[in-house]
Coordinates of C-alpha atoms (C1' of nucleotides) in Angstrom, one line a residue:
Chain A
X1411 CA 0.0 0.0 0.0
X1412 CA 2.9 2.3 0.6
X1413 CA 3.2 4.9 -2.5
X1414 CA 7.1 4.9 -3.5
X1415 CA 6.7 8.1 -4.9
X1416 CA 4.5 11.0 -5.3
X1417 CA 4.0 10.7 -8.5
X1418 CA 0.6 12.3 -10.3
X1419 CA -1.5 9.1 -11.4
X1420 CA -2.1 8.6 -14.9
X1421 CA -5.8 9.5 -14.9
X1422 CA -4.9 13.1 -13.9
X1423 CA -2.3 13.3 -16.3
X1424 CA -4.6 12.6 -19.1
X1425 CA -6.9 15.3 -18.2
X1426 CA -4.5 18.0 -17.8
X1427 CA -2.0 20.0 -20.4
X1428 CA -0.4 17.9 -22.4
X1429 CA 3.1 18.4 -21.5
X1430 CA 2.3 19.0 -18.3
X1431 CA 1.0 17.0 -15.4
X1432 CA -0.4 20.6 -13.7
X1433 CA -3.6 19.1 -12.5
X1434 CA -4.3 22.7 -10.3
X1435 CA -2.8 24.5 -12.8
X1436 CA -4.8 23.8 -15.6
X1437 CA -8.3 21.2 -15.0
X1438 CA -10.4 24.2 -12.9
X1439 CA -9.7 26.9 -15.6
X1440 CA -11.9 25.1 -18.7
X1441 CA -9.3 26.5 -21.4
X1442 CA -10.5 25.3 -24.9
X1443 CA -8.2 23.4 -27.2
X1444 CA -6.6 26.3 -28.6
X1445 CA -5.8 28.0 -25.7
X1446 CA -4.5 24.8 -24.2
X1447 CA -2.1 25.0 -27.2
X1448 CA -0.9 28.4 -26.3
X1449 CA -0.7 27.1 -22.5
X1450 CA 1.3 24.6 -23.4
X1451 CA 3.7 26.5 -25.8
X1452 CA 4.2 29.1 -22.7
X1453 CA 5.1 25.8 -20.7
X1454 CA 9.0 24.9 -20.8
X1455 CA 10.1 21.3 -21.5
X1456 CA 10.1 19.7 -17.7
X1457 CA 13.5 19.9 -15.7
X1458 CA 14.8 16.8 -13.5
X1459 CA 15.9 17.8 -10.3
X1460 CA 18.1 15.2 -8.1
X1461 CA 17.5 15.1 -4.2
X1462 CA 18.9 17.5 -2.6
X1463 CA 19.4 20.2 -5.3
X1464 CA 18.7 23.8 -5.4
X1465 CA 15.8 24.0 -7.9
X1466 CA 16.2 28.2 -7.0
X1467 CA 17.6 29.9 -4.5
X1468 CA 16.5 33.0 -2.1
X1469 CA 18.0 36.2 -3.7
X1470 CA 18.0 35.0 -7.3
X1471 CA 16.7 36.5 -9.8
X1472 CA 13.0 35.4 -10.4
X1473 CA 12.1 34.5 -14.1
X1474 CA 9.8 31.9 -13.8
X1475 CA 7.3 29.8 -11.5
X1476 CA 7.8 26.4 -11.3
X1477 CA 5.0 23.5 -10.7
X1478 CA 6.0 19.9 -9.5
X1479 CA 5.0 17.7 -12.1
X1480 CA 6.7 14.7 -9.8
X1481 CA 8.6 14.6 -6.8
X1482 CA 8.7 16.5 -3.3
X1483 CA 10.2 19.9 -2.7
X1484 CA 10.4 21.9 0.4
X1485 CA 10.5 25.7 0.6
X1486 CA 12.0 27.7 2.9
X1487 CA 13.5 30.7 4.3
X1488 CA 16.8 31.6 6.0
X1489 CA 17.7 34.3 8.7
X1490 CA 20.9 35.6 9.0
X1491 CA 22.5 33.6 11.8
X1492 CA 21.2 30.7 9.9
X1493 CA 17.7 29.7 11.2
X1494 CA 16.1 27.9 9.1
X1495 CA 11.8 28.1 8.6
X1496 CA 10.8 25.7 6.2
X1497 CA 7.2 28.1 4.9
X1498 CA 5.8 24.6 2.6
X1499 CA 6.3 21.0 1.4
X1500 CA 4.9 20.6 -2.3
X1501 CA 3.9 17.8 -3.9
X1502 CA 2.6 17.5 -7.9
X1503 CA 0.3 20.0 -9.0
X1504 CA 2.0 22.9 -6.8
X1505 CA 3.4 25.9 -7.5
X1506 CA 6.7 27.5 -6.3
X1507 CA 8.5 30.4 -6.5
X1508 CA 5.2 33.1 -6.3
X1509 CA 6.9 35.1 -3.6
X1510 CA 9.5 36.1 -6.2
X1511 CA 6.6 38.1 -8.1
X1512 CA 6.7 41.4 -6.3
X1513 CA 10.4 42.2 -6.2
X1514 CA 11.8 40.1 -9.0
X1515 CA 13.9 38.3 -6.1
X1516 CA 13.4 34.9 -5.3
X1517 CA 12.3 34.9 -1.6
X1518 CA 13.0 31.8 -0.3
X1519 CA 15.1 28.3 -1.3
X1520 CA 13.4 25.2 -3.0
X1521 CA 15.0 22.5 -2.4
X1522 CA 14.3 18.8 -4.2
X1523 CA 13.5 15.9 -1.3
X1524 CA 13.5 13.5 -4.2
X1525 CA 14.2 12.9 -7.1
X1526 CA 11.8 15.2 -9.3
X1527 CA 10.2 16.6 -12.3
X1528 CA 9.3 20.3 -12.3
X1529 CA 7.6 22.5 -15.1
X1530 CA 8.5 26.1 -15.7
X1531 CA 6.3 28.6 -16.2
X1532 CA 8.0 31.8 -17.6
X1533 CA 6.2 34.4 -15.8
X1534 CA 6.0 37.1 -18.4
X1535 CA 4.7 35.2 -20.8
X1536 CA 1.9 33.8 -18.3
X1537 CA 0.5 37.0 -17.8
X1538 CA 1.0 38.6 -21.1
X1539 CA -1.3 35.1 -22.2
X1540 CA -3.4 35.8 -19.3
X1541 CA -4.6 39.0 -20.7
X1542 CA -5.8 37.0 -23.5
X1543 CA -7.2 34.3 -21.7
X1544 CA -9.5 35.6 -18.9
X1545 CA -9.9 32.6 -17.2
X1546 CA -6.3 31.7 -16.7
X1547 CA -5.6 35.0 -15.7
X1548 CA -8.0 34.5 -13.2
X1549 CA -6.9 31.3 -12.2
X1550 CA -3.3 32.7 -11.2
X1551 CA -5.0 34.9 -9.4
X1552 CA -7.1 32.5 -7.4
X1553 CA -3.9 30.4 -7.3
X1554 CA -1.7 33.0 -5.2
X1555 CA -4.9 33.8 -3.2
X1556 CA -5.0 30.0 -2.0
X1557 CA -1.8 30.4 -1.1
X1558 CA -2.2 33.5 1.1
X1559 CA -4.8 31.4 3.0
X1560 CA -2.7 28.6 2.9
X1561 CA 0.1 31.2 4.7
X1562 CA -2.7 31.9 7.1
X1563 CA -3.4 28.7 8.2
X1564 CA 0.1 27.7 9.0
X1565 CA 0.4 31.1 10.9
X1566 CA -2.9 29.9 13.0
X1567 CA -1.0 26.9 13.7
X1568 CA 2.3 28.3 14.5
X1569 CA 0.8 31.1 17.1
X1570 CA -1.8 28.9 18.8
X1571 CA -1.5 25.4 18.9
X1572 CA 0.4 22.7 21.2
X1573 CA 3.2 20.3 19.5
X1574 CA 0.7 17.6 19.9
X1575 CA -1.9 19.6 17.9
X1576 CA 0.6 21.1 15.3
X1577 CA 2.0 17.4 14.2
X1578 CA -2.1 16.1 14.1
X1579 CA -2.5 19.2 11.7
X1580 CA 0.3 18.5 9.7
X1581 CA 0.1 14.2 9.5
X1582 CA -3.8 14.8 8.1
X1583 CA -3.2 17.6 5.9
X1584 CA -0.3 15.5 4.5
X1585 CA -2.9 12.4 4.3
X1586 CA -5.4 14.3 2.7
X1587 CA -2.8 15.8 0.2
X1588 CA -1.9 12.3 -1.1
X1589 CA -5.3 11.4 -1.0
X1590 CA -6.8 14.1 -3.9
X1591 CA -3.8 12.4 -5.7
X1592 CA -5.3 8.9 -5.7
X1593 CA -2.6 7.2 -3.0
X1594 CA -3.4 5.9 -0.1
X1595 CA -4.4 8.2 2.9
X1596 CA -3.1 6.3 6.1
X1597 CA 0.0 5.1 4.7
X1598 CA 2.1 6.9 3.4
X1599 CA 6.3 7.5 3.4
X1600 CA 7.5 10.5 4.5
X1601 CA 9.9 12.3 2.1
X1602 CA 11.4 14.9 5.0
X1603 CA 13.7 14.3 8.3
X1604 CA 12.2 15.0 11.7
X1605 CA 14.2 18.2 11.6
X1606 CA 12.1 19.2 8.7
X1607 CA 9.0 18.8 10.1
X1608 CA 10.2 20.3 13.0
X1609 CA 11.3 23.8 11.4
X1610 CA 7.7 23.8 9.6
X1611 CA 5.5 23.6 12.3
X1612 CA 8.0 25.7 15.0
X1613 CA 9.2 22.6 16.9
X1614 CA 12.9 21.0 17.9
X1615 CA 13.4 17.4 15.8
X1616 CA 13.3 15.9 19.3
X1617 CA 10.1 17.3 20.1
X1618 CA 8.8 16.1 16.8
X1619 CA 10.2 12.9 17.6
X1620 CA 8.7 12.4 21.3
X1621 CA 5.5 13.3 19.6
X1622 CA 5.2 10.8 16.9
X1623 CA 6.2 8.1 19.7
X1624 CA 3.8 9.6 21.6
X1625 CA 1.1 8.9 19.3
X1626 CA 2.4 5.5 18.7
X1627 CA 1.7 4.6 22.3
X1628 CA -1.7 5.4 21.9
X1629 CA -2.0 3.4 18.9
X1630 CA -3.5 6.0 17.2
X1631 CA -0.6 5.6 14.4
X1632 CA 2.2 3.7 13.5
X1633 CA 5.6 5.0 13.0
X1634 CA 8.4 2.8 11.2
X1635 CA 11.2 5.7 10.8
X1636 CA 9.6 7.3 7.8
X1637 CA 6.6 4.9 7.2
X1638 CA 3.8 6.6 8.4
X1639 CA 0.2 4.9 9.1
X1640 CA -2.8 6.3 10.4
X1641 CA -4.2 3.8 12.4
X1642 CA -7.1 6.1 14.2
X1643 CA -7.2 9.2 11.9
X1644 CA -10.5 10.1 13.6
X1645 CA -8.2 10.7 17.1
X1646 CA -6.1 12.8 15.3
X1647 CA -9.2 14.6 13.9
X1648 CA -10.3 14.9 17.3
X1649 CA -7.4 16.5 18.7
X1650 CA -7.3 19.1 16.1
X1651 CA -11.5 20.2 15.9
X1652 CA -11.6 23.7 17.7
X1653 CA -8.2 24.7 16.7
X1654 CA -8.6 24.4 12.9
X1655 CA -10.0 27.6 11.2
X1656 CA -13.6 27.3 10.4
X1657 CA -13.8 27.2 6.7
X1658 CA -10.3 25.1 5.7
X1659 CA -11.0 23.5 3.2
X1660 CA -6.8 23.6 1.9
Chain B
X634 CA 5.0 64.5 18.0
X635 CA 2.9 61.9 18.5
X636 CA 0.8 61.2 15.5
X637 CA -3.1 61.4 16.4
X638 CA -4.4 59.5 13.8
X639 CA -2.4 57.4 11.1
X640 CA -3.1 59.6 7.9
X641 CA -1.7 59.5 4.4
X642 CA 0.2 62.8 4.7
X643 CA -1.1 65.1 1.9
X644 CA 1.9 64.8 -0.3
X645 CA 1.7 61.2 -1.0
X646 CA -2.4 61.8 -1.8
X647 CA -1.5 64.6 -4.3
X648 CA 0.8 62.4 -6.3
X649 CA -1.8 59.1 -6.4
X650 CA -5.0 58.8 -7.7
X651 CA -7.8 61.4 -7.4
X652 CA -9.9 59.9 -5.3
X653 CA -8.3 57.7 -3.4
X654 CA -5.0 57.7 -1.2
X655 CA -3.3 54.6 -2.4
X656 CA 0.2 54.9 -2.3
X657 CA 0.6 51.6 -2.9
X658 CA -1.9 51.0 -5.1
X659 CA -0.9 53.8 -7.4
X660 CA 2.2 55.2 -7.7
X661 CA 4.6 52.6 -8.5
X662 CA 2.1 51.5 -11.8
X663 CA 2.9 54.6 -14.2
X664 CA 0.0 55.0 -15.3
X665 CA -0.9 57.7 -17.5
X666 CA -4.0 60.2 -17.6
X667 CA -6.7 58.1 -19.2
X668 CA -5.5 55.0 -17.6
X669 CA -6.1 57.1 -13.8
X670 CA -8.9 58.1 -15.0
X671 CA -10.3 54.3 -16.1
X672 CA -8.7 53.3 -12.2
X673 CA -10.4 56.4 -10.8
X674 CA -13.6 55.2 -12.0
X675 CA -13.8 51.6 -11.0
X676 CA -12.9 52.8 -7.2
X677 CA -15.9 53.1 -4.9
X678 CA -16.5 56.3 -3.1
X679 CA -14.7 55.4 0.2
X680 CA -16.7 54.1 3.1
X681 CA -16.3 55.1 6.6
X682 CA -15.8 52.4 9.2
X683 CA -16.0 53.3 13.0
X684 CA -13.9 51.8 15.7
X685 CA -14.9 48.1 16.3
X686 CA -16.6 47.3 13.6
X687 CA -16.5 44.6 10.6
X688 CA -14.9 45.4 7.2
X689 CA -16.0 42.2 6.5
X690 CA -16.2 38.6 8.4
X691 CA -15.0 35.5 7.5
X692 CA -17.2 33.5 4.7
X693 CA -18.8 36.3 3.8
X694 CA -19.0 36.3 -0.1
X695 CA -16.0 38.2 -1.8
X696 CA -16.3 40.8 -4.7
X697 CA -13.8 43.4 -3.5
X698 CA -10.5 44.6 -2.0
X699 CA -10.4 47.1 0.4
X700 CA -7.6 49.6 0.5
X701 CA -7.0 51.7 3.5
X702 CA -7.5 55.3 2.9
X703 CA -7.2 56.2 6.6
X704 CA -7.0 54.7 9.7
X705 CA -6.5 51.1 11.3
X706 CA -7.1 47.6 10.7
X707 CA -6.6 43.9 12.0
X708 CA -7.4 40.8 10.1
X709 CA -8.0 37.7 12.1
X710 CA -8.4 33.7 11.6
X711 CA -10.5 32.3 14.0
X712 CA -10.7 28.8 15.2
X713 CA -13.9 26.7 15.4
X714 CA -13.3 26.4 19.4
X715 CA -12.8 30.4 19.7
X716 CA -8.9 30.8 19.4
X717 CA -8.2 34.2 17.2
X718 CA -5.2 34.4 15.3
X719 CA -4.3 37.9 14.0
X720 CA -3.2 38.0 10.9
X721 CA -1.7 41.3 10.3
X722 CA -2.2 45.1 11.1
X723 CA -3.2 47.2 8.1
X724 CA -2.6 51.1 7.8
X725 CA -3.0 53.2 5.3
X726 CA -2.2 52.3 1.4
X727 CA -2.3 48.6 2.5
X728 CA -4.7 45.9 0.8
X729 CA -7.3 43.6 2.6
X730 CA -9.5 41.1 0.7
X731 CA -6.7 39.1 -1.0
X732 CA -7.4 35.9 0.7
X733 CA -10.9 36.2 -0.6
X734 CA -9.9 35.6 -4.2
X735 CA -9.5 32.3 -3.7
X736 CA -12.7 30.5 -3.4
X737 CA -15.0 33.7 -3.4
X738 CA -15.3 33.7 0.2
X739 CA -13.4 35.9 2.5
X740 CA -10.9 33.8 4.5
X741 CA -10.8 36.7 7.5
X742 CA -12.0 39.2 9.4
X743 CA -11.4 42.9 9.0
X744 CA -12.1 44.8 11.7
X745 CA -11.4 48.7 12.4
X746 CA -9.0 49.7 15.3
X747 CA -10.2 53.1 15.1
X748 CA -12.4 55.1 13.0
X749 CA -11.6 54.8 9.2
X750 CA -11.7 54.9 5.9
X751 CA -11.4 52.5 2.9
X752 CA -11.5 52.0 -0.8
X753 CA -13.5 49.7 -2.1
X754 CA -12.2 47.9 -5.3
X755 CA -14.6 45.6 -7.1
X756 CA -12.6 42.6 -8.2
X757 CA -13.7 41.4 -11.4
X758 CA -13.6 45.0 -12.6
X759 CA -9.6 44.8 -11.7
X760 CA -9.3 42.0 -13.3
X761 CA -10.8 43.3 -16.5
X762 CA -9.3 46.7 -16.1
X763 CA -5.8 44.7 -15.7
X764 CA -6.1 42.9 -19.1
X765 CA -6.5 46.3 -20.4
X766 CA -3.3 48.1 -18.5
X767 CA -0.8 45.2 -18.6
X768 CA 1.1 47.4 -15.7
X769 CA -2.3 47.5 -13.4
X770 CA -1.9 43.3 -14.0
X771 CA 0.9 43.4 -13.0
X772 CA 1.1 45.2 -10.2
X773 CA -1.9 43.6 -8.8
X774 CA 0.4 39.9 -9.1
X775 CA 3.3 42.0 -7.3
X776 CA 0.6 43.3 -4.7
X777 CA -0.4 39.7 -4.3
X778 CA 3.2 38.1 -3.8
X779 CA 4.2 40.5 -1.3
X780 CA 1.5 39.7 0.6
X781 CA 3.4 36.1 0.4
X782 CA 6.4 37.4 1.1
X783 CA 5.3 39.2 4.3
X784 CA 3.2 36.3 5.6
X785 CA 6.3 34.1 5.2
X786 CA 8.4 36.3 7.5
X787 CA 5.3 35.9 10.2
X788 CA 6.3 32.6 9.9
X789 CA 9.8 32.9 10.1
X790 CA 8.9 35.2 13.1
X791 CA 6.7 32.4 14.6
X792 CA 8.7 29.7 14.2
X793 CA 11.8 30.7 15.5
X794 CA 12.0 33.7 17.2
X795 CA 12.0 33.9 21.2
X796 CA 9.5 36.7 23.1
X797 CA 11.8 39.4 23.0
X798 CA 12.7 38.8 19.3
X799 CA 9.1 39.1 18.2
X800 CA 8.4 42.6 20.1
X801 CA 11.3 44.0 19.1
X802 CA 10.6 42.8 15.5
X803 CA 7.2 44.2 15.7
X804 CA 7.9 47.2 16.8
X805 CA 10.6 47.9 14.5
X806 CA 8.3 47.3 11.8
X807 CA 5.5 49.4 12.6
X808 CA 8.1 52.1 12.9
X809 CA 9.4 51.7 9.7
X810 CA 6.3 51.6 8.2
X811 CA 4.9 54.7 9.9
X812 CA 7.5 56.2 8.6
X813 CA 7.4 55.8 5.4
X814 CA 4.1 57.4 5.3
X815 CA 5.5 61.0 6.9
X816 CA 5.2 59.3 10.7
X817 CA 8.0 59.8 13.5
X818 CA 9.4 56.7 13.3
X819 CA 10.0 56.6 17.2
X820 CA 6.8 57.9 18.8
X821 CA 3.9 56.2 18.0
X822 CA 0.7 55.5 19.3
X823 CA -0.2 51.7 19.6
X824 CA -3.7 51.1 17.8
X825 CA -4.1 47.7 19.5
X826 CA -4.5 46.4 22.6
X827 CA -1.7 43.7 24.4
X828 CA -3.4 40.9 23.9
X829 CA -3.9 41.4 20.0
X830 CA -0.3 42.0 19.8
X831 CA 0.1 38.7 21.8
X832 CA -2.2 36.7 19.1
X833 CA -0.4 38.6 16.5
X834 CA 2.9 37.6 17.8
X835 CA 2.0 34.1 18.9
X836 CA 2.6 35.4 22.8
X837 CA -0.1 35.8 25.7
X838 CA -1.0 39.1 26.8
X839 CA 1.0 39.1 30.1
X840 CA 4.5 38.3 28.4
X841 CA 3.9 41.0 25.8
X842 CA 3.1 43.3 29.0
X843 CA 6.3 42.1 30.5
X844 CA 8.7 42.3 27.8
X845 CA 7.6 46.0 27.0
X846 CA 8.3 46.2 30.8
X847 CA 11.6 44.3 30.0
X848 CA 12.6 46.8 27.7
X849 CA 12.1 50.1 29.3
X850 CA 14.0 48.9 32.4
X851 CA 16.8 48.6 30.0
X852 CA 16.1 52.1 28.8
X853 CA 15.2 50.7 25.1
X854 CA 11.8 52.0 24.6
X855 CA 9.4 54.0 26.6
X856 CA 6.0 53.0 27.4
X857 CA 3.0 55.2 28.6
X858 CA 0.3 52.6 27.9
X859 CA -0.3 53.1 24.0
X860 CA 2.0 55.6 24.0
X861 CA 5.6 54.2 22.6
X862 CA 9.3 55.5 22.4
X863 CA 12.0 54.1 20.9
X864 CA 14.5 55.5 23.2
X865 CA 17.1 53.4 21.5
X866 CA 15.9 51.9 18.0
X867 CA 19.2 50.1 17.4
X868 CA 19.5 48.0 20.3
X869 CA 16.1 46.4 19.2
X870 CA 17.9 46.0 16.3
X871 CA 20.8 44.2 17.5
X872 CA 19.1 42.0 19.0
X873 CA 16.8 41.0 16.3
X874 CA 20.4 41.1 13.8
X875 CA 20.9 37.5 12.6
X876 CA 17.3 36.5 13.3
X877 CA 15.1 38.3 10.5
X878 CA 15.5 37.4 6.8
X879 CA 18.3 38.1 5.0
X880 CA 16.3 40.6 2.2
X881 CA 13.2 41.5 4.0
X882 CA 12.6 44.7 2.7
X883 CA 9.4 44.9 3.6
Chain C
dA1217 C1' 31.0 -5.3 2.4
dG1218 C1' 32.5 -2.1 5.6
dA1219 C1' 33.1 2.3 7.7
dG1220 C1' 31.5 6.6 8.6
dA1221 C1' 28.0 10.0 8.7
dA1222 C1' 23.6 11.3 9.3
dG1223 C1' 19.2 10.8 11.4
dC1224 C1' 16.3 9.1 15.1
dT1225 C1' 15.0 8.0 19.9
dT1226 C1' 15.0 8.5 24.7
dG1227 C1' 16.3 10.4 29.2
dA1228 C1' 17.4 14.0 32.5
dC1229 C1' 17.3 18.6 33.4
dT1230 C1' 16.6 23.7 32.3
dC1231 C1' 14.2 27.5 30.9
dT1232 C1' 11.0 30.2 28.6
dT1233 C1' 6.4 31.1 28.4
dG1234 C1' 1.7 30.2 30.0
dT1235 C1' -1.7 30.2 33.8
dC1236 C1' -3.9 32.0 37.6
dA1237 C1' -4.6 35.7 40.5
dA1238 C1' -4.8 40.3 42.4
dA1239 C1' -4.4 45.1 42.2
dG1240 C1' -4.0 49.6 39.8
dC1241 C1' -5.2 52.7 36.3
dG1242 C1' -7.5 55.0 32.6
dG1243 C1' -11.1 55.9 29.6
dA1244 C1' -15.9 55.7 28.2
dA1245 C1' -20.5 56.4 29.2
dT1246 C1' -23.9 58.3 31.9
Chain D
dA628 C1' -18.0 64.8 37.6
dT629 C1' -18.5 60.0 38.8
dT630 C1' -18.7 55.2 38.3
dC631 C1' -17.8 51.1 36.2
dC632 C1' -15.6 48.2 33.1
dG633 C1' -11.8 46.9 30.5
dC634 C1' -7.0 47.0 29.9
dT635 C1' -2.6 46.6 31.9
dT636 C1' 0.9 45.4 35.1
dT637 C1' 3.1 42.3 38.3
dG638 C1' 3.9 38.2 41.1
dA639 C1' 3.9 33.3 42.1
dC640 C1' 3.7 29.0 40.3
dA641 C1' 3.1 25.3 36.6
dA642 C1' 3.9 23.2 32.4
dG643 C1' 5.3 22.5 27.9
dA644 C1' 9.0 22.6 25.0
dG645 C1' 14.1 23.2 24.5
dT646 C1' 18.8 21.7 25.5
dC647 C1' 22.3 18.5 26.2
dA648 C1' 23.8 14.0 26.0
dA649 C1' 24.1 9.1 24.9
dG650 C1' 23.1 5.2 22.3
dC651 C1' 21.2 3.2 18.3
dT652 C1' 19.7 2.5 13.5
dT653 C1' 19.9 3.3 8.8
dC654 C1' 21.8 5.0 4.8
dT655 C1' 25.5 6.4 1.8
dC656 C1' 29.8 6.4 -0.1
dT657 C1' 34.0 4.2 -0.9

DNA sequence: AGAGAAGCTTGACTCTTGTCAAAGCGGAAT
DNA sequence: ATTCCGCTTTGACAAGAGTCAAGCTTCTCT
């Protein structure tokens, strides 16, 4: 049952651009044939991206936004005196590289977990096509707007909830994530280190890792280093009604 | 030299649209005469809001922005169980609404912290008025991406910054932002209360009481209630040095 | 295959921040 | 002008998470 990579499933694929496996990017906006043909022309030939590389780096210049066609990135940003806040995890379908927009400055590092396939999506040319096509322009719209309330979210997490209720958040949004992409909910590997998870959701790896053992204990998952099952995902539920915001529906 | 009221100074109204005082909004774009006039006439008479009340709640239906003319905002998250996250503090020239884009809902609250005035933009006239004036477009996508940028360096600020780190961090940015509307940058009156610092900040009331207290026994700031000095404006910045993004030019 | 490095877990202890409580002050409304 | 309510400050204590350290596992690279 365990997916071995997060790759799109064929099904999506065919319903989407096609050079591109950009389910978000393209399925909601209802482009016609011709201007999926311009969509696709603005679409560069995908890039592989090995573990562990750079796919851009904060203070480069920004050109382009990139979508995860397969693969697992992480963004994040860097202070000074080195701190490190990972701001996202992104899986197929999602965009990087949006904060870049307003100052022509990538804001942040993306950084390949695995191996990876990403599109790129010269930014100029999106929205000198989006003036053409209404609907994609709105759709880029609507697609920085989710992540604004995406941003929002995270913030609500990382201002008032416990390390118990942060890690609940994050295993079920990850579950659900997977899920919309046709793998398995409760069992899934994870493609980031304790330390990882730890800098996202404002926690020390150890407290990460006293967590997950925590919820081990109580059977309500299973923890195998990265292997991941959700044995009660109703507890974890549970722990998390009250301190989720109202309408997230991310 | 306290400021009474966070208003655009006149200058910066002269120089941006007629009927509105949106710094941000307006002067970077270059537009020309008919294109103001075109911009002029898709913004709303401005609406006055008193102290306290809504802008707009959370899942109300979305149609427009809101831009600050004069006065003070917050926009807050709220959980199911009651827990209120505050988003950000909005004076004047600064957009509200964005999240809204999204899924036509809005995804926050707005609420005045003293009597004020906004601009109401519709959206889908924007949009359409953007496909006309490439530069309105694009401004409107580099509106939207700082908007990601600043919420990432919430997170940042969230995720690894200690008490002291985030008050200095906070007030250092309302002073630079005050001043770059014509403000003193170091005497300023708060438009919040403790506690929606604290949600803002990701702190309880009572330590954001006691760092301010922290700080004037050191002779860093002064603090008559709302009123606030920054008696020494670099020592808050040493000791937020190393901890705040590398480029955050907010 | 083996060695070394990196990542994970767990324990003991510390420290920052949260919680609860009480008292003071100021501002708003009558 | 007065009263009351809400905001703020401060103290004492509790608790959650961080820090430091040790030992173990797994993965990677040679």
């Amino acid at each position: 049952m365990t997916t071995e990579q997060t790759t799109i499933p064929l099904h999506a694929l065919k319903l989407s651009c096609s050079n591109c496996s950009l389910r978000e990017l393209c399925l909601p906006v209802g482009l016609n044939r011709e201007e999926m043909t311009q969509l696709d022309a603005v679409i560069r030939q995908s890039r592989r991206i090995k573990r562990g590389e750079y796919l851009f780096r904060s203070g480069e210049g920004f050109k382009s936004l990139f979508a995860v066609r397969t693969g697992f990135f992480k963004t994040c940003v860097s202070s000074q005196d080195g701190r490190e806040q990972v701001t996202g995890f992104l899986m197929s379908g999602e965009l990087m590289g949006l904060d870049g927009i307003s100052s022509n400055i990538h804001g942040c590092d993306a950084i390949a977990l695995e191996d990876s396939e990403v599109c790129e999506l010269p930014f100029n040319r999106i929205e000198s096509l989006g003036r053409d096509i209404p609907s994609l322009q709105h759709h880029f719209f609507r697609l920085m707007s989710r992540e604004i309330v995406r941003d929002q979210n995270v913030m609500l997490l990382l201002g008032n909830m416990k390390a118990e209720e942060r890690l609940a958040a994050f295993l079920l949004n990850l579950s659900q994530r997977l899920a919309i992409r046709g793998f398995a909910a409760n069992d899934f590997i994870l493609r980031m280190s304790r330390e990882e998870i730890g800098s996202f959701l404002g926690l020390k790896l150890e407290t990460v890792s006293r967590t997950l053992s925590k919820f081990q204990q109580q059977s309500w998952i299973s923890v195998d280093h990265k292997h991941i099952q959700l044995v009660k995902p109703d507890e974890l539920k549970t722990l998390i009604s009250g301190c989720v915001h109202s309408n997230s529906a991310e």
